[in-house]
Amino acid sequence: MRTLLFLFSAALWLHGETGYDAWLRYAPVKLARPLPATIFAADDSKSLTAARDEVVRGVRGITALTLRIESSLPKEEAIVLGTMEQIRGLFPQSGWNQSLDPDAFWLRTLTSGGVRYTVVTGGSDRGVLYGAFALLRKIATGESVGALDEKQAPYAPIRWVNQWDNLDGSIERGYGGRSIFWEGGHARQDLSRVSDYGRMLASLGINGATIDNVNADKRLLSDEYIPQVARIAEAFRPWGVRIALSVDFGSPQSLGGLDTFDPLDPKVAAWWKQRADAVYAAIPDLAGFVLKADSEGRVGPSAYKRTHADAANVVSRALAPHHGVLLYRGFVYDHHMDWNNPKNDRARAAYDNFKPLDGQFNDNVIIQIKNGPIDFQVREPVSPLFDALEKTNEAMELQVTQEYMGQARHLVFLAPQWREVLDVVRRQNRKLRGFAGVVNVGLDDNWMGNNLSQANLYAYGRFTWNPALTSEAVVREWTLQTFGSDPRVVETIDAMQLGSWKTYENYTGPLGLQTLTDIVGNHYGVAVEASENNGWGQWHRADARGVGMDRTVATGAGYIGQYSTQVARTYENLQSCPDELLLFMHHVPYTYVLHSGKTVIQTIYDSHYEGARAAEAYVPQWQPLKGKIDDQRYAAVLAQLKYQAGQAQVWRDSVVSWFLKESGIPDVKGRAGHYPGRIEAESMTLDGYSPVDVKPWETASRGKAIACGQAKCSASTRFDGTAGWYDLRVQYFDQNNGISHFRTSINKQVVDEWDAADRIPTRKMDGSSSTRREISGIALRPGDQIMIEGTPNGGEPAGLDYIEILSPPAKAP
Ligand code: GCU
């Protein structure tokens, strides 16, 4: 029976992991030295109990042994958990002469009365909890825990996640399913997912979470909602995660019924105080508020000609008696800027708004500044505001949810990007008060919509604890815990993760062009011109003659002048400006020669081909992991990588075609505009299908595709190549307003059929919906008839762009 059970659980491991346990799977590991058999927690507070139970759970997973829980200090080898004060009481002779910050921990092996103990202590219950997770991390990654003496304190006190959840259960920029907090306008009845999320956050040392959209819903501060917020706070509490609320600056008027929300009006101040008191009465450990004001349509102090300091101070004064903090967003800009004026520049906005107010903010105000001056683009310089504020608290905002980074459909590991930003801030000798990470987990089994994307949350958390960690160390820890220690698995996944940001940059927007996505729409697929000719200010100013935003002091928008003299000099000067930011800082002709020795235009072509090739290679890199990790996650990731390879090609072709047409300069390698093996759908023999112009034009091959306007249509062509084995690629459009059915046949023999049922954020044929189906290993003979049949559904017309017939080695141009 026992053997059967064991076999059953081993089989379960291989075949079915959803990703729900993320890096806290506690899979079996061979230990150098056996662990103690007992555990004792010095008291039964919720966090200490959570810590103790976590250690029991972890050890059971890793060793298949269940620790005995003791209710007093055992006289045998044991793991002992307690705050510093409690541990001092238990082991008075053991030299606990140092104090610990509340969130710090100390792992120490000691002998007392001839018995050896593994002590996990912290400056507070929360510190102990963090220590317990640190101990488990060591065990799970194969580190020895036989002789410990390790103290760790977090870099900064504020280590928050921001969730952009709406009360109706949707999540702004969430790619992992619906809200774990809210549904139908109320807090969910079942908040067990919140508790499990708290556990994941605690394992990284994250101690705060907003639970509502930064574009805040005023109702949360109402008497009706405060008890619901309190329930959510309770679910997080054992894990040391304090909640915070995003608030709306207009609330004194819109919710409170005052005739004003002027921050200098005493009635308004009294309203904020009264609301803060009410929230704190229900949630005494609330961490504070987050406030987005005067940005992207949110009201703010400008309505009364007041400053951001006036706004921040009135709200923060209400929080101060409760020791709450206000994270005031530095993400303030005018999204109706006149794009014809070359001196206008969104990148300037944060500095222009906040620098003049330096020193005017209350002590419990922290300016929450996005890593770059625009908005989580694939490549941006570090925001100049970090270095500019001398007398104001700062927190760095990073985005874990991959809004502009492939929305969890693309593998993009962001630690290397964050590493660069953190290094800059470190060199500036900046001491941040903390971090806010926009995470947006949801109800999907694996929280984030993609198993590999979990590494971003992991890295974010580890960096908030210790911003000096390397990306390599962080990803290694993550992979070991998430996928196991098989060397092939670890090397493959680490390499894929570490190279993925650069790859994504290569096939989206290199040279500081930013992510060339549909910025007025879903921020997902390619749309090169979407950022131009509008007030949003994500301009790249590419035209027939040249490309890039002139942000120089000498001739441009002057943004570069916001940096310290030395940095400004580097960026201002074309010769010293780094290639990867060139087009963020300068407008140059396409023929401008970079440090690399290549022209700008050729670099654009080359990086897109290089990026798409690297994305294509993920699939064969992943395939050898079959059988080395569980089947379920293996298959889920494989499907995602195949999809990504297809999308990378869409990006490549779209951007390259656009720049080829605009610049008129050919690709010296002859690839741009030439697609070996490609047959345009509009040139096939059509039955029921009609050609359509796709918008934007560059997102379909030659600007055209075909759509089916009747119950069923077909497109066919005769193969006129040489006989052999081929891979067939069908490029179709998978919108989210229908589930079309496709069928591919060769001489009436059906070789593949599928539903276009993916969750792609678009209702039309464009760069987002363009999707690839690959049918490999097809034997073709001259004269064969290849037919694609499409059955539309709902608003989706079974759109087709082209097919490609490739002999396998020629797949990646
Ligand atoms: C981005 C994002 C918005 C969000 C905003 C913010 O612009 O697209 O959804 O509200 O950032 O950070 O406030």
PDB file of C-alpha atoms in Angstrom, residues 152-384:
ATOM      1  CA  GLN A 152      19.809  39.278   7.158  1.00  0.00           C
ATOM      2  CA  ALA A 153      17.966  42.555   7.228  1.00  0.00           C
ATOM      3  CA  PRO A 154      15.948  43.929   4.332  1.00  0.00           C
ATOM      4  CA  TYR A 155      17.349  46.835   2.372  1.00  0.00           C
ATOM      5  CA  ALA A 156      14.338  49.087   2.968  1.00  0.00           C
ATOM      6  CA  PRO A 157      11.145  49.124   5.024  1.00  0.00           C
ATOM      7  CA  ILE A 158       8.658  49.456   2.180  1.00  0.00           C
ATOM      8  CA  ARG A 159       8.437  46.322   0.079  1.00  0.00           C
ATOM      9  CA  TRP A 160       5.017  46.397  -1.473  1.00  0.00           C
ATOM     10  CA  VAL A 161       3.131  44.951  -4.325  1.00  0.00           C
ATOM     11  CA  ASN A 162       0.475  46.962  -6.085  1.00  0.00           C
ATOM     12  CA  GLN A 163      -2.476  45.082  -7.480  1.00  0.00           C
ATOM     13  CA  TRP A 164      -4.563  47.004  -9.983  1.00  0.00           C
ATOM     14  CA  ASP A 165      -7.780  45.118  -9.233  1.00  0.00           C
ATOM     15  CA  ASN A 166     -11.207  46.561  -9.877  1.00  0.00           C
ATOM     16  CA  LEU A 167     -14.175  45.882  -7.650  1.00  0.00           C
ATOM     17  CA  ASP A 168     -16.005  44.132 -10.500  1.00  0.00           C
ATOM     18  CA  GLY A 169     -13.294  41.466 -10.506  1.00  0.00           C
ATOM     19  CA  SER A 170     -11.386  42.615 -13.579  1.00  0.00           C
ATOM     20  CA  ILE A 171      -7.760  43.676 -13.295  1.00  0.00           C
ATOM     21  CA  GLU A 172      -6.231  46.573 -15.174  1.00  0.00           C
ATOM     22  CA  ARG A 173      -3.243  45.115 -17.023  1.00  0.00           C
ATOM     23  CA  GLY A 174      -3.749  41.739 -15.376  1.00  0.00           C
ATOM     24  CA  TYR A 175      -2.818  38.686 -17.426  1.00  0.00           C
ATOM     25  CA  GLY A 176      -3.382  35.880 -14.927  1.00  0.00           C
ATOM     26  CA  GLY A 177      -7.151  35.792 -14.687  1.00  0.00           C
ATOM     27  CA  ARG A 178      -9.686  37.601 -12.572  1.00  0.00           C
ATOM     28  CA  SER A 179      -9.191  39.228  -9.216  1.00  0.00           C
ATOM     29  CA  ILE A 180      -8.456  37.105  -6.164  1.00  0.00           C
ATOM     30  CA  PHE A 181      -9.902  39.912  -4.008  1.00  0.00           C
ATOM     31  CA  TRP A 182     -13.026  41.193  -5.729  1.00  0.00           C
ATOM     32  CA  GLU A 183     -15.958  39.915  -7.728  1.00  0.00           C
ATOM     33  CA  GLY A 184     -19.222  41.532  -8.734  1.00  0.00           C
ATOM     34  CA  GLY A 185     -18.553  44.687  -6.744  1.00  0.00           C
ATOM     35  CA  HIS A 186     -17.685  42.952  -3.457  1.00  0.00           C
ATOM     36  CA  ALA A 187     -14.856  41.211  -1.686  1.00  0.00           C
ATOM     37  CA  ARG A 188     -14.941  37.525  -2.538  1.00  0.00           C
ATOM     38  CA  GLN A 189     -16.518  35.213  -0.016  1.00  0.00           C
ATOM     39  CA  ASP A 190     -13.675  32.751  -0.329  1.00  0.00           C
ATOM     40  CA  LEU A 191     -10.419  34.554   0.317  1.00  0.00           C
ATOM     41  CA  SER A 192      -8.221  31.477   0.517  1.00  0.00           C
ATOM     42  CA  ARG A 193      -6.354  32.593  -2.599  1.00  0.00           C
ATOM     43  CA  VAL A 194      -5.500  35.827  -0.784  1.00  0.00           C
ATOM     44  CA  SER A 195      -3.953  33.857   2.002  1.00  0.00           C
ATOM     45  CA  ASP A 196      -1.985  31.733  -0.470  1.00  0.00           C
ATOM     46  CA  TYR A 197      -0.816  34.881  -2.206  1.00  0.00           C
ATOM     47  CA  GLY A 198       0.238  36.250   1.178  1.00  0.00           C
ATOM     48  CA  ARG A 199       2.300  33.137   1.675  1.00  0.00           C
ATOM     49  CA  MET A 200       4.085  33.634  -1.652  1.00  0.00           C
ATOM     50  CA  LEU A 201       4.750  37.270  -0.826  1.00  0.00           C
ATOM     51  CA  ALA A 202       6.001  36.469   2.665  1.00  0.00           C
ATOM     52  CA  SER A 203       8.430  33.943   1.224  1.00  0.00           C
ATOM     53  CA  LEU A 204      10.096  36.901  -0.522  1.00  0.00           C
ATOM     54  CA  GLY A 205       9.885  39.334   2.351  1.00  0.00           C
ATOM     55  CA  ILE A 206       7.158  41.478   0.829  1.00  0.00           C
ATOM     56  CA  ASN A 207       5.261  43.253   3.565  1.00  0.00           C
ATOM     57  CA  GLY A 208       2.565  45.366   1.912  1.00  0.00           C
ATOM     58  CA  ALA A 209      -0.030  45.129  -0.846  1.00  0.00           C
ATOM     59  CA  THR A 210      -2.526  47.461  -2.381  1.00  0.00           C
ATOM     60  CA  ILE A 211      -5.656  45.595  -3.317  1.00  0.00           C
ATOM     61  CA  ASP A 212      -7.299  48.008  -5.738  1.00  0.00           C
ATOM     62  CA  ASN A 213      -6.548  49.760  -8.989  1.00  0.00           C
ATOM     63  CA  VAL A 214      -4.271  52.752  -8.863  1.00  0.00           C
ATOM     64  CA  ASN A 215      -7.037  54.409 -10.887  1.00  0.00           C
ATOM     65  CA  ALA A 216      -8.912  54.184  -7.658  1.00  0.00           C
ATOM     66  CA  ASP A 217     -12.527  53.499  -6.900  1.00  0.00           C
ATOM     67  CA  LYS A 218     -13.735  56.015  -4.325  1.00  0.00           C
ATOM     68  CA  ARG A 219     -16.155  53.487  -2.809  1.00  0.00           C
ATOM     69  CA  LEU A 220     -13.399  51.692  -0.967  1.00  0.00           C
ATOM     70  CA  LEU A 221     -13.248  54.416   1.650  1.00  0.00           C
ATOM     71  CA  SER A 222     -16.983  54.172   2.323  1.00  0.00           C
ATOM     72  CA  ASP A 223     -18.459  52.537   5.411  1.00  0.00           C
ATOM     73  CA  GLU A 224     -19.922  49.865   3.187  1.00  0.00           C
ATOM     74  CA  TYR A 225     -16.543  48.733   1.892  1.00  0.00           C
ATOM     75  CA  ILE A 226     -14.275  49.142   4.899  1.00  0.00           C
ATOM     76  CA  PRO A 227     -15.462  45.865   6.509  1.00  0.00           C
ATOM     77  CA  GLN A 228     -14.781  44.063   3.237  1.00  0.00           C
ATOM     78  CA  VAL A 229     -11.318  45.542   3.067  1.00  0.00           C
ATOM     79  CA  ALA A 230     -10.827  44.412   6.665  1.00  0.00           C
ATOM     80  CA  ARG A 231     -11.636  40.822   5.695  1.00  0.00           C
ATOM     81  CA  ILE A 232      -8.984  40.917   3.001  1.00  0.00           C
ATOM     82  CA  ALA A 233      -6.507  42.391   5.485  1.00  0.00           C
ATOM     83  CA  GLU A 234      -7.248  39.514   7.829  1.00  0.00           C
ATOM     84  CA  ALA A 235      -6.502  36.924   5.157  1.00  0.00           C
ATOM     85  CA  PHE A 236      -3.082  38.493   4.535  1.00  0.00           C
ATOM     86  CA  ARG A 237      -2.228  39.191   8.181  1.00  0.00           C
ATOM     87  CA  PRO A 238      -0.691  35.861   9.253  1.00  0.00           C
ATOM     88  CA  TRP A 239       1.802  36.313   6.439  1.00  0.00           C
ATOM     89  CA  GLY A 240       2.929  39.713   7.619  1.00  0.00           C
ATOM     90  CA  VAL A 241       1.459  41.408   4.539  1.00  0.00           C
ATOM     91  CA  ARG A 242      -0.256  44.664   5.465  1.00  0.00           C
ATOM     92  CA  ILE A 243      -2.713  46.013   3.016  1.00  0.00           C
ATOM     93  CA  ALA A 244      -2.743  49.497   1.565  1.00  0.00           C
ATOM     94  CA  LEU A 245      -5.413  51.261  -0.442  1.00  0.00           C
ATOM     95  CA  SER A 246      -5.253  53.225  -3.647  1.00  0.00           C
ATOM     96  CA  VAL A 247      -7.390  56.292  -3.097  1.00  0.00           C
ATOM     97  CA  ASP A 248      -8.994  58.857  -5.342  1.00  0.00           C
ATOM     98  CA  PHE A 249      -8.148  62.489  -4.723  1.00  0.00           C
ATOM     99  CA  GLY A 250     -11.641  63.681  -5.595  1.00  0.00           C
ATOM    100  CA  SER A 251     -13.228  61.556  -2.869  1.00  0.00           C
ATOM    101  CA  PRO A 252     -13.955  64.346  -0.364  1.00  0.00           C
ATOM    102  CA  GLN A 253     -16.356  65.680  -2.958  1.00  0.00           C
ATOM    103  CA  SER A 254     -17.459  62.608  -4.891  1.00  0.00           C
ATOM    104  CA  LEU A 255     -17.828  60.336  -1.885  1.00  0.00           C
ATOM    105  CA  GLY A 256     -17.941  62.757   1.037  1.00  0.00           C
ATOM    106  CA  GLY A 257     -20.445  65.136  -0.519  1.00  0.00           C
ATOM    107  CA  LEU A 258     -18.322  68.242   0.147  1.00  0.00           C
ATOM    108  CA  ASP A 259     -18.431  71.030  -2.373  1.00  0.00           C
ATOM    109  CA  THR A 260     -14.671  70.808  -2.902  1.00  0.00           C
ATOM    110  CA  PHE A 261     -11.622  68.566  -2.766  1.00  0.00           C
ATOM    111  CA  ASP A 262      -9.206  71.499  -2.472  1.00  0.00           C
ATOM    112  CA  PRO A 263      -6.326  70.150  -0.382  1.00  0.00           C
ATOM    113  CA  LEU A 264      -5.958  73.421   1.478  1.00  0.00           C
ATOM    114  CA  ASP A 265      -9.580  73.554   2.563  1.00  0.00           C
ATOM    115  CA  PRO A 266      -9.918  72.557   6.245  1.00  0.00           C
ATOM    116  CA  LYS A 267     -13.138  70.675   5.500  1.00  0.00           C
ATOM    117  CA  VAL A 268     -11.203  68.521   3.054  1.00  0.00           C
ATOM    118  CA  ALA A 269      -8.440  67.890   5.578  1.00  0.00           C
ATOM    119  CA  ALA A 270     -11.049  66.933   8.167  1.00  0.00           C
ATOM    120  CA  TRP A 271     -12.662  64.561   5.697  1.00  0.00           C
ATOM    121  CA  TRP A 272      -9.397  62.750   4.986  1.00  0.00           C
ATOM    122  CA  LYS A 273      -8.712  62.504   8.705  1.00  0.00           C
ATOM    123  CA  GLN A 274     -12.143  61.165   9.471  1.00  0.00           C
ATOM    124  CA  ARG A 275     -11.892  58.538   6.695  1.00  0.00           C
ATOM    125  CA  ALA A 276      -8.391  57.499   7.715  1.00  0.00           C
ATOM    126  CA  ASP A 277      -9.584  57.116  11.306  1.00  0.00           C
ATOM    127  CA  ALA A 278     -12.476  54.962  10.120  1.00  0.00           C
ATOM    128  CA  VAL A 279     -10.230  52.679   8.073  1.00  0.00           C
ATOM    129  CA  TYR A 280      -7.713  52.365  10.890  1.00  0.00           C
ATOM    130  CA  ALA A 281     -10.449  51.546  13.384  1.00  0.00           C
ATOM    131  CA  ALA A 282     -11.200  48.483  11.285  1.00  0.00           C
ATOM    132  CA  ILE A 283      -7.638  47.743  10.127  1.00  0.00           C
ATOM    133  CA  PRO A 284      -5.188  49.031  12.734  1.00  0.00           C
ATOM    134  CA  ASP A 285      -2.185  47.737  10.797  1.00  0.00           C
ATOM    135  CA  LEU A 286      -3.092  49.299   7.441  1.00  0.00           C
ATOM    136  CA  ALA A 287       0.173  50.186   5.704  1.00  0.00           C
ATOM    137  CA  GLY A 288      -1.103  53.363   4.093  1.00  0.00           C
ATOM    138  CA  PHE A 289      -2.466  54.798   0.863  1.00  0.00           C
ATOM    139  CA  VAL A 290      -1.291  55.123  -2.728  1.00  0.00           C
ATOM    140  CA  LEU A 291      -2.381  58.177  -4.671  1.00  0.00           C
ATOM    141  CA  LYS A 292      -2.337  58.897  -8.395  1.00  0.00           C
ATOM    142  CA  ALA A 293      -3.356  62.476  -8.972  1.00  0.00           C
ATOM    143  CA  ASP A 294      -3.388  64.754 -12.011  1.00  0.00           C
ATOM    144  CA  SER A 295      -2.426  61.959 -14.323  1.00  0.00           C
ATOM    145  CA  GLU A 296      -4.184  60.158 -17.144  1.00  0.00           C
ATOM    146  CA  GLY A 297      -7.500  61.751 -16.319  1.00  0.00           C
ATOM    147  CA  ARG A 298      -7.384  61.344 -12.535  1.00  0.00           C
ATOM    148  CA  VAL A 299      -8.265  64.532 -10.699  1.00  0.00           C
ATOM    149  CA  GLY A 300      -5.612  66.221  -8.646  1.00  0.00           C
ATOM    150  CA  PRO A 301      -4.480  69.406  -6.941  1.00  0.00           C
ATOM    151  CA  SER A 302      -4.237  71.291 -10.231  1.00  0.00           C
ATOM    152  CA  ALA A 303      -8.024  71.662 -10.124  1.00  0.00           C
ATOM    153  CA  TYR A 304      -7.422  74.274  -7.408  1.00  0.00           C
ATOM    154  CA  LYS A 305      -4.012  75.438  -8.605  1.00  0.00           C
ATOM    155  CA  ARG A 306      -2.418  73.618  -5.672  1.00  0.00           C
ATOM    156  CA  THR A 307       0.764  71.600  -5.783  1.00  0.00           C
ATOM    157  CA  HIS A 308       1.445  67.899  -5.447  1.00  0.00           C
ATOM    158  CA  ALA A 309       2.976  68.685  -2.068  1.00  0.00           C
ATOM    159  CA  ASP A 310      -0.311  70.247  -0.943  1.00  0.00           C
ATOM    160  CA  ALA A 311      -2.136  67.139  -2.118  1.00  0.00           C
ATOM    161  CA  ALA A 312       0.268  64.655  -0.593  1.00  0.00           C
ATOM    162  CA  ASN A 313       0.482  66.492   2.691  1.00  0.00           C
ATOM    163  CA  VAL A 314      -3.230  66.709   3.369  1.00  0.00           C
ATOM    164  CA  VAL A 315      -3.653  62.974   2.880  1.00  0.00           C
ATOM    165  CA  SER A 316      -0.473  62.003   4.680  1.00  0.00           C
ATOM    166  CA  ARG A 317      -1.412  64.110   7.710  1.00  0.00           C
ATOM    167  CA  ALA A 318      -4.486  61.968   8.092  1.00  0.00           C
ATOM    168  CA  LEU A 319      -2.354  58.804   8.044  1.00  0.00           C
ATOM    169  CA  ALA A 320       0.437  60.026  10.318  1.00  0.00           C
ATOM    170  CA  PRO A 321      -1.234  59.411  13.704  1.00  0.00           C
ATOM    171  CA  HIS A 322      -1.678  55.786  12.642  1.00  0.00           C
ATOM    172  CA  HIS A 323       1.907  55.452  11.412  1.00  0.00           C
ATOM    173  CA  GLY A 324       0.626  55.033   7.876  1.00  0.00           C
ATOM    174  CA  VAL A 325       2.539  56.198   4.835  1.00  0.00           C
ATOM    175  CA  LEU A 326       1.411  57.774   1.593  1.00  0.00           C
ATOM    176  CA  LEU A 327       2.985  56.548  -1.614  1.00  0.00           C
ATOM    177  CA  TYR A 328       2.371  59.442  -3.960  1.00  0.00           C
ATOM    178  CA  ARG A 329       2.830  58.528  -7.604  1.00  0.00           C
ATOM    179  CA  GLY A 330       5.523  60.361  -9.516  1.00  0.00           C
ATOM    180  CA  PHE A 331       3.796  59.149 -12.697  1.00  0.00           C
ATOM    181  CA  VAL A 332       2.251  62.500 -13.523  1.00  0.00           C
ATOM    182  CA  TYR A 333       2.089  63.786 -17.076  1.00  0.00           C
ATOM    183  CA  ASP A 334      -0.207  65.482 -19.547  1.00  0.00           C
ATOM    184  CA  HIS A 335      -1.620  62.990 -22.006  1.00  0.00           C
ATOM    185  CA  HIS A 336      -3.022  65.707 -24.243  1.00  0.00           C
ATOM    186  CA  MET A 337       0.313  67.167 -25.251  1.00  0.00           C
ATOM    187  CA  ASP A 338       0.659  68.885 -28.616  1.00  0.00           C
ATOM    188  CA  TRP A 339       2.712  66.441 -30.561  1.00  0.00           C
ATOM    189  CA  ASN A 340       3.697  69.027 -33.180  1.00  0.00           C
ATOM    190  CA  ASN A 341       5.770  70.923 -30.687  1.00  0.00           C
ATOM    191  CA  PRO A 342       9.269  69.392 -30.691  1.00  0.00           C
ATOM    192  CA  LYS A 343       9.952  70.828 -27.241  1.00  0.00           C
ATOM    193  CA  ASN A 344       7.140  68.846 -25.663  1.00  0.00           C
ATOM    194  CA  ASP A 345       8.294  65.678 -23.998  1.00  0.00           C
ATOM    195  CA  ARG A 346       6.496  63.316 -21.677  1.00  0.00           C
ATOM    196  CA  ALA A 347       9.820  62.023 -20.365  1.00  0.00           C
ATOM    197  CA  ARG A 348      10.392  65.390 -18.712  1.00  0.00           C
ATOM    198  CA  ALA A 349       7.168  65.344 -16.757  1.00  0.00           C
ATOM    199  CA  ALA A 350       8.055  63.621 -13.480  1.00  0.00           C
ATOM    200  CA  TYR A 351      11.083  65.814 -12.900  1.00  0.00           C
ATOM    201  CA  ASP A 352       9.322  68.996 -13.984  1.00  0.00           C
ATOM    202  CA  ASN A 353       6.456  68.283 -11.615  1.00  0.00           C
ATOM    203  CA  PHE A 354       8.346  67.131  -8.549  1.00  0.00           C
ATOM    204  CA  LYS A 355      11.813  68.659  -8.542  1.00  0.00           C
ATOM    205  CA  PRO A 356      10.548  72.152  -7.646  1.00  0.00           C
ATOM    206  CA  LEU A 357       8.688  70.666  -4.671  1.00  0.00           C
ATOM    207  CA  ASP A 358      11.696  68.883  -3.187  1.00  0.00           C
ATOM    208  CA  GLY A 359      11.681  69.299   0.576  1.00  0.00           C
ATOM    209  CA  GLN A 360       8.027  70.275   0.787  1.00  0.00           C
ATOM    210  CA  PHE A 361       6.616  66.826   1.465  1.00  0.00           C
ATOM    211  CA  ASN A 362       5.758  65.474   4.901  1.00  0.00           C
ATOM    212  CA  ASP A 363       7.958  62.765   6.366  1.00  0.00           C
ATOM    213  CA  ASN A 364       5.447  60.007   5.756  1.00  0.00           C
ATOM    214  CA  VAL A 365       5.141  60.851   2.057  1.00  0.00           C
ATOM    215  CA  ILE A 366       7.158  58.764  -0.344  1.00  0.00           C
ATOM    216  CA  ILE A 367       7.248  59.591  -4.034  1.00  0.00           C
ATOM    217  CA  GLN A 368       6.694  56.377  -5.953  1.00  0.00           C
ATOM    218  CA  ILE A 369       8.736  56.736  -9.129  1.00  0.00           C
ATOM    219  CA  LYS A 370       8.609  54.380 -12.104  1.00  0.00           C
ATOM    220  CA  ASN A 371      12.005  53.037 -13.071  1.00  0.00           C
ATOM    221  CA  GLY A 372      12.015  55.000 -16.315  1.00  0.00           C
ATOM    222  CA  PRO A 373      10.597  58.358 -17.364  1.00  0.00           C
ATOM    223  CA  ILE A 374       7.946  56.966 -19.738  1.00  0.00           C
ATOM    224  CA  ASP A 375       6.070  53.848 -18.765  1.00  0.00           C
ATOM    225  CA  PHE A 376       7.673  50.434 -18.341  1.00  0.00           C
ATOM    226  CA  GLN A 377       9.002  50.291 -21.890  1.00  0.00           C
ATOM    227  CA  VAL A 378      11.365  47.591 -23.026  1.00  0.00           C
ATOM    228  CA  ARG A 379      14.297  50.003 -22.685  1.00  0.00           C
ATOM    229  CA  GLU A 380      14.343  53.353 -20.955  1.00  0.00           C
ATOM    230  CA  PRO A 381      17.003  55.287 -19.132  1.00  0.00           C
ATOM    231  CA  VAL A 382      16.646  55.501 -15.371  1.00  0.00           C
ATOM    232  CA  SER A 383      14.253  58.232 -14.325  1.00  0.00           C
ATOM    233  CA  PRO A 384      16.260  61.399 -13.598  1.00  0.00           C
TER     234      PRO A 384
END
